[in-house]
Structures are given as structure tokens and as C-alpha cells.
mmCIF file of C-alpha atoms in Angstrom:
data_model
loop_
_atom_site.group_PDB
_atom_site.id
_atom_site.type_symbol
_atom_site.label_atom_id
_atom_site.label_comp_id
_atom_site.label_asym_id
_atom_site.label_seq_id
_atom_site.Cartn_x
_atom_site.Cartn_y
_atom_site.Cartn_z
ATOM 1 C CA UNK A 18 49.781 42.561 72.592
ATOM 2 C CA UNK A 19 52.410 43.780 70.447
ATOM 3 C CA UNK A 20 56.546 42.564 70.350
ATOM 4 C CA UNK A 21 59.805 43.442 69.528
ATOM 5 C CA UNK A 22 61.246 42.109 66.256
ATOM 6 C CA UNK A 23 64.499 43.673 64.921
ATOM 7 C CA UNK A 24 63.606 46.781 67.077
ATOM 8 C CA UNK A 25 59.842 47.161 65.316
ATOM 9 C CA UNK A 26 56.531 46.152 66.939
ATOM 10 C CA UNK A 27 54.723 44.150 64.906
ATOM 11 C CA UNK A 28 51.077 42.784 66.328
ATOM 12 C CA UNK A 29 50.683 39.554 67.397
ATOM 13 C CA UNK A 30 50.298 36.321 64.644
ATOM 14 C CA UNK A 31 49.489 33.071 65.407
ATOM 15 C CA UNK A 32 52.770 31.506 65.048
ATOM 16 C CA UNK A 33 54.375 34.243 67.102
ATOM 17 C CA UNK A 34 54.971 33.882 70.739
ATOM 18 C CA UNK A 35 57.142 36.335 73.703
ATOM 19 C CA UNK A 36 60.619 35.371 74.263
ATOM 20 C CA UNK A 37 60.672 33.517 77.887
ATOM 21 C CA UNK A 38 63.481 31.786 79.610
ATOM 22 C CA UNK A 39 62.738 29.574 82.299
ATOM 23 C CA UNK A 40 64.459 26.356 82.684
ATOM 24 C CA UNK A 41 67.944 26.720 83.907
ATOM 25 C CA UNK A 42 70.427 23.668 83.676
ATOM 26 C CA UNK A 43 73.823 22.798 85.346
ATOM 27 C CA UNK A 44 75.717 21.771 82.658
ATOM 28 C CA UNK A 45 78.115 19.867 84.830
ATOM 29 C CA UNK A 46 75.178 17.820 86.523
ATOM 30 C CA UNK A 47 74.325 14.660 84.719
ATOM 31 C CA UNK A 48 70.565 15.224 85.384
ATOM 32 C CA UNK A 49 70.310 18.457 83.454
ATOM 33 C CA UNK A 50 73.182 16.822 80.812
ATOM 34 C CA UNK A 51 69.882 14.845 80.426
ATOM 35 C CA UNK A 52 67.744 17.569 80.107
ATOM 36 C CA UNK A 53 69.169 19.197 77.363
ATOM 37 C CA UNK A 54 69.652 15.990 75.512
ATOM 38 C CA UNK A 55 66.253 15.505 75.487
ATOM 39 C CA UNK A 56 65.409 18.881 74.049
ATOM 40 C CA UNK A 57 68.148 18.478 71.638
ATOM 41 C CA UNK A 58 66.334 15.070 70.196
ATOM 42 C CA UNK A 59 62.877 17.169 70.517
ATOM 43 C CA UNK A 60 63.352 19.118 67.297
ATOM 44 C CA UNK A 61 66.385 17.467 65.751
ATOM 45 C CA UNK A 62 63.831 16.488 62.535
ATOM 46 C CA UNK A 63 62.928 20.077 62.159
ATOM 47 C CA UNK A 64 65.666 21.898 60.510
ATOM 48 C CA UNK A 65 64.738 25.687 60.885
ATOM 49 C CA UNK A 66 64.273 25.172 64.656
ATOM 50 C CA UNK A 67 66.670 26.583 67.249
ATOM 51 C CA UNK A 68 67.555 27.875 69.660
ATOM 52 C CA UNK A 69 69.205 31.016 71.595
ATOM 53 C CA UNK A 70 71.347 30.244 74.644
ATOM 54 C CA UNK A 71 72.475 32.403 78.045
ATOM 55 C CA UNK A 72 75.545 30.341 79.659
ATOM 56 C CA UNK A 73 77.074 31.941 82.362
ATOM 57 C CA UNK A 74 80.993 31.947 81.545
ATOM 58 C CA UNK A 75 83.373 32.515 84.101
ATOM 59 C CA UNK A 76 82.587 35.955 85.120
ATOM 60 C CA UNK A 77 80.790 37.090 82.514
ATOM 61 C CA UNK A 78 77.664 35.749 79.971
ATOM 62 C CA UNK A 79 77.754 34.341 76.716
ATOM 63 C CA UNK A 80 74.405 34.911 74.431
ATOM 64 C CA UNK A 81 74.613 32.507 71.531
ATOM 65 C CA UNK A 82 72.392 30.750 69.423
ATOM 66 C CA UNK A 83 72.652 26.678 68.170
ATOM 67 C CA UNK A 84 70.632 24.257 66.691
ATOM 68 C CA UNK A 85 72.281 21.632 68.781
ATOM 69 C CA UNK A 86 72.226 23.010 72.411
ATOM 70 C CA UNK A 87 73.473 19.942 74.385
ATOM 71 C CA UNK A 88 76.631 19.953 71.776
ATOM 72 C CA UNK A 89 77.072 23.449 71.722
ATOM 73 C CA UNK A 90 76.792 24.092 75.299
ATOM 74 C CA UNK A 91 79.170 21.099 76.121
ATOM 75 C CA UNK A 92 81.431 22.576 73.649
ATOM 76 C CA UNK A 93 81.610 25.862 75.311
ATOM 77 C CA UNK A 94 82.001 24.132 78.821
ATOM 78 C CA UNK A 95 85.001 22.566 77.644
ATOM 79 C CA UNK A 96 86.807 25.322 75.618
ATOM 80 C CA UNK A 97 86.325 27.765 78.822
ATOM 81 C CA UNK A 98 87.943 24.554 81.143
ATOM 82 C CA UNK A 99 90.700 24.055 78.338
ATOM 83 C CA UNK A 100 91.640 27.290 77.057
ATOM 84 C CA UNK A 101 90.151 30.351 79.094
ATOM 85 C CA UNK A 102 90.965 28.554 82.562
ATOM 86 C CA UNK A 103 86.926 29.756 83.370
ATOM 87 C CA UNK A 104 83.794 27.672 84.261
ATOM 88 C CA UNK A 105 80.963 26.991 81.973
ATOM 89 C CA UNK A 106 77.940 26.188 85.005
ATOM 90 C CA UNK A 107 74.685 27.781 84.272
ATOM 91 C CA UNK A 108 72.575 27.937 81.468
ATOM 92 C CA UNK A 109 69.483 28.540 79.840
ATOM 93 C CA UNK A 110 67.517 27.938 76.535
ATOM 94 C CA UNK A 111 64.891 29.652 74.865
ATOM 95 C CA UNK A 112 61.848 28.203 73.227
ATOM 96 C CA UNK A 113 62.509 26.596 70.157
ATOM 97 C CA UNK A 114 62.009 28.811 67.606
ATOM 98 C CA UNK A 115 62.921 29.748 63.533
ATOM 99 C CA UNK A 116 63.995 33.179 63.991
ATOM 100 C CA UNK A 117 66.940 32.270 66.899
ATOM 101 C CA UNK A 118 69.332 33.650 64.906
ATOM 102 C CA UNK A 119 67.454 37.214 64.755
ATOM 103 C CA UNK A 120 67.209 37.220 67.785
ATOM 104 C CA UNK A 121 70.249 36.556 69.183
ATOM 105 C CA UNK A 122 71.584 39.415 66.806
ATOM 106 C CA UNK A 123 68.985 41.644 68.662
ATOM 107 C CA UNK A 124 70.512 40.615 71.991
ATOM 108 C CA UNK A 125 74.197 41.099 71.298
ATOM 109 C CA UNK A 126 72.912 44.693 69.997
ATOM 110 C CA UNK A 127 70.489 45.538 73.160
ATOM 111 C CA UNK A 128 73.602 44.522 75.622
ATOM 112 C CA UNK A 129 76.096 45.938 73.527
ATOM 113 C CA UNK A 130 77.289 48.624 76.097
ATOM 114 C CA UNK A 131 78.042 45.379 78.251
ATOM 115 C CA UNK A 132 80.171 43.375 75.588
ATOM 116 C CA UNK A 133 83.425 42.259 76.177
ATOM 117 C CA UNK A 134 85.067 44.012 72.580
ATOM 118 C CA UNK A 135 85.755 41.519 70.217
ATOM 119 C CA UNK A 136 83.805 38.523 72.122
ATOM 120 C CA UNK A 137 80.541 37.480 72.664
ATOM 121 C CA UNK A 138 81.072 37.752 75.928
ATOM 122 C CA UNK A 139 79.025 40.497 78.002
ATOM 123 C CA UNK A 140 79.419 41.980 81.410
ATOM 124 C CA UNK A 141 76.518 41.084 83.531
ATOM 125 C CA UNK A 142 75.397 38.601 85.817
ATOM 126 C CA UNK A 143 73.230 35.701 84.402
ATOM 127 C CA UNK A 144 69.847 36.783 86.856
ATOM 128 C CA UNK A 145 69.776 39.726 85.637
ATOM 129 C CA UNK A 146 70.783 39.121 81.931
ATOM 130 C CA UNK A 147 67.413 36.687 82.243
ATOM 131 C CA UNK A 148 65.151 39.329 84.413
ATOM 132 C CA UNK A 149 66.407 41.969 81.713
ATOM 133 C CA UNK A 150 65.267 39.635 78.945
ATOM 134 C CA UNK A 151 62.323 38.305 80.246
ATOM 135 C CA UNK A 152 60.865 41.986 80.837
ATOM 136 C CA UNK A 153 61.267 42.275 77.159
ATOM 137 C CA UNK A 154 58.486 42.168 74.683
ATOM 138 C CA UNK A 155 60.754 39.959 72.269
ATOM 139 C CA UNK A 156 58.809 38.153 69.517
ATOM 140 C CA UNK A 157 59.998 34.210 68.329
ATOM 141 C CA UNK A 158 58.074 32.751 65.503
ATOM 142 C CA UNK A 159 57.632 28.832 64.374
ATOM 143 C CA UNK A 160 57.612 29.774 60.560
ATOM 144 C CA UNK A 161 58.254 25.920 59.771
ATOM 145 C CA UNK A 162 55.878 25.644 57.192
ATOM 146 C CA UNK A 163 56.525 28.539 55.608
ATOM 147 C CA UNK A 164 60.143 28.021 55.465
ATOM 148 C CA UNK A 165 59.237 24.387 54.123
ATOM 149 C CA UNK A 166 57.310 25.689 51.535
ATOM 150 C CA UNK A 167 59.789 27.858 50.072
ATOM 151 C CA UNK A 168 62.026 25.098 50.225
ATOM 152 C CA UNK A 169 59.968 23.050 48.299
ATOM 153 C CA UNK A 170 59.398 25.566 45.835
ATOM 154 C CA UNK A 171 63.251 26.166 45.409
ATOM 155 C CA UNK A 172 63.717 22.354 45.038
ATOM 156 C CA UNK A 173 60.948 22.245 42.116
ATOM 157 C CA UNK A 174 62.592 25.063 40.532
ATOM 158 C CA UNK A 175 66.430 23.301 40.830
ATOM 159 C CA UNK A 176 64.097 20.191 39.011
ATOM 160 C CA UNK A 177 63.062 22.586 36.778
ATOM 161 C CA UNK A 178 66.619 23.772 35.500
ATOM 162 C CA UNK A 179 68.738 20.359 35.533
ATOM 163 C CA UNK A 180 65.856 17.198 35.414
ATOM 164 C CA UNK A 181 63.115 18.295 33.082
ATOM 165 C CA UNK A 182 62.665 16.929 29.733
ATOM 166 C CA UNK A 183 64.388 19.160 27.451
ATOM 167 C CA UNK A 184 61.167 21.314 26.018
ATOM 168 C CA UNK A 185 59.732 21.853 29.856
ATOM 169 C CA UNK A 186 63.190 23.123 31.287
ATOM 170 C CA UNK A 187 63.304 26.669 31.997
ATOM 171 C CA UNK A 188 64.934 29.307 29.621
ATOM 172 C CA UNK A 189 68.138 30.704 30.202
ATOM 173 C CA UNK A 190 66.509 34.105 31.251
ATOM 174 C CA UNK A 191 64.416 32.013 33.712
ATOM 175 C CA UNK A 192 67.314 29.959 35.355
ATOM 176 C CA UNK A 193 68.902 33.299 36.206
ATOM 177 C CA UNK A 194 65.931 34.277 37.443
ATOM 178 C CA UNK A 195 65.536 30.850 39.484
ATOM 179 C CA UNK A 196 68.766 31.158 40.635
ATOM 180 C CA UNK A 197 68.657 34.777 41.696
ATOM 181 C CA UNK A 198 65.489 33.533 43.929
ATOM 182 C CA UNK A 199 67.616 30.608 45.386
ATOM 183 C CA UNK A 200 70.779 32.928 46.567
ATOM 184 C CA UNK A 201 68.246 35.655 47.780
ATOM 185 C CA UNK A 202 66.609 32.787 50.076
ATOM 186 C CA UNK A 203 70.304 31.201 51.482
ATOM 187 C CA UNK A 204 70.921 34.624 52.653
ATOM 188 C CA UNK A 205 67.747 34.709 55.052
ATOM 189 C CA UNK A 206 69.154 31.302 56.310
#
């Protein structure tokens, strides 16, 4: 089986999985308040998890992506109450996954005949914004360890530059070489 990435098929890796959304929540129901809670707490020790959100706003969708879905989601519900007079009701999450933040860029560009210009808001119903979706081959990847690794690395090499003893530390030709590694990796972030 091959999936979508960034608009390229790529084959299928073990840490790769399709795109589903299945769980829908009320967000003004305290049961499903619950819910998402409890899938909030699930991967709040795992900082490159997330995930990417449909919330049916008012009349139209809004596809976003958060770390923090039960904040961001309540968030949302109250700025459409508060300030666009709309209601916030339905929702769903996606799997939690490292590369929500591709993919929600691949969504806003796949509905982008539907957006709302200069929102994130997009003209289409919330069944078939998921049908639409879930039809998709859309690849999300759990590249934790990976992402911990090169973390790890950066964080020797920051050691490296400021802690060692003064005939281990890096050159001045290697720090800017260090440090050209470090911004290149807080851009993929």
C-alpha cells in the first residue's frame, strides 16, 4: 500500500500508518469533554505528538492542528460563542501522530477551493469533510525516536560548545557548524 505525504507516494514503513478519523465528540457534552481530556493526558509526555483537528464551526469547518486538543478545541468553542456569535459542536481528532503539522498544511491546500479567504475556515459540511478525508491515502508517522535522537544529539553538541573542558570544546569553525545543524532542525519543528 502506498500514501500521500506532501502530495508524493512514498511506500509503506513501519512507523507509518493511513490518516483515519473516527471518533467524533460534542464538545459541549461533558462526557466527550471527558473524552478528549483523556486523550489529551494520553501523550502529554511525548512532545512531538499531535494532533490534527476537524471542528465544525458555525456553518462552516475549521481544520487545525494542536498538541493540546481538549484546550484548543475549548478555546475555539469559546472564541466562536464570544466573538463570531457561531457554535463550536462537533469535532474530531486524528491519530496521534509527529507529522500533524504536515498534514494539516496538506489539508488546508487539498480544500483550498473551499476556504473562507483569509481564515482557516472552509466551506463544507463536517460528513463530508471526514468521508473526503477518510477516502484519502494520507500517510501519519510516529517518528518519536527519531526525533528524540536528534534531539539528543543537538543537546550533546550545545554540551559540546558551552560545558566541555576547555581542550574538548569544539572549534570555532565547528560551533558554526553545530549551530547551523541546530537552526536547520528548529525549522522542521
Amino acid at each position: 500500500m502506498k500514501f500521500l505525504t506532501n502530495g508524493k507516494r512514498q511506500e509503506r514503513r513501519s512507523n507509518v500508518v493511513k490518516l483515519i478519523f473516527s471518533d467524533t465528540f460534542n464538545i459541549n457534552k461533558q462526557k466527550d469533554i471527558q473524552k478528549l481530556k483523556k486523550q489529551e493526558r494520553s501523550t502529554r509526555s511525548n512532545s512531538f505528538i499531535g494532533y490534527v483537528y476537524i471542528l465544525e464551526y458555525g456553518d462552516a469547518i475549521k481544520i487545525g492542528c494542536t498538541r493540546n486538543p481538549y484546550q484548543r478545541l475549548h478555546e475555539l468553542s469559546v472564541m466562536a460563542q464570544g466573538y463570531a456569535d457561531k457554535t463550536a459542536k462537533t469535532a474530531t481528532l486524528s491519530q496521534p501522530h509527529t507529522n500533524y503539522r504536515e498534514i494539516e498544511k496538506f489539508l488546508h491546500e487539498y480544500f483550498s477551493d473551499k476556504r473562507r479567504k483569509g481564515t482557516e475556515l472552509f466551506d463544507l459540511s463536517f460528513d463530508s469533510c471526514l468521508d473526503t478525508i477518510n477516502s484519502l491515502d494520507i500517510a501519519i508517522r510516529d517518528d518519536t525516536v527519531e526525533l528524540r535522537q536528534r534531539d539528543e544529539k543537538a543537546m550533546h553538541n550545545i554540551k559540546q560548545i558551552f560545558f566541555a573542558e576547555p581542550e574538548k570544546r569544539a572549534s570555532v569553525g565547528e560551533i558554526v557548524e553545530l549551530l547551523e545543524v541546530l537552526v536547520e532542525n528548529m525549522k522542521d519543528q
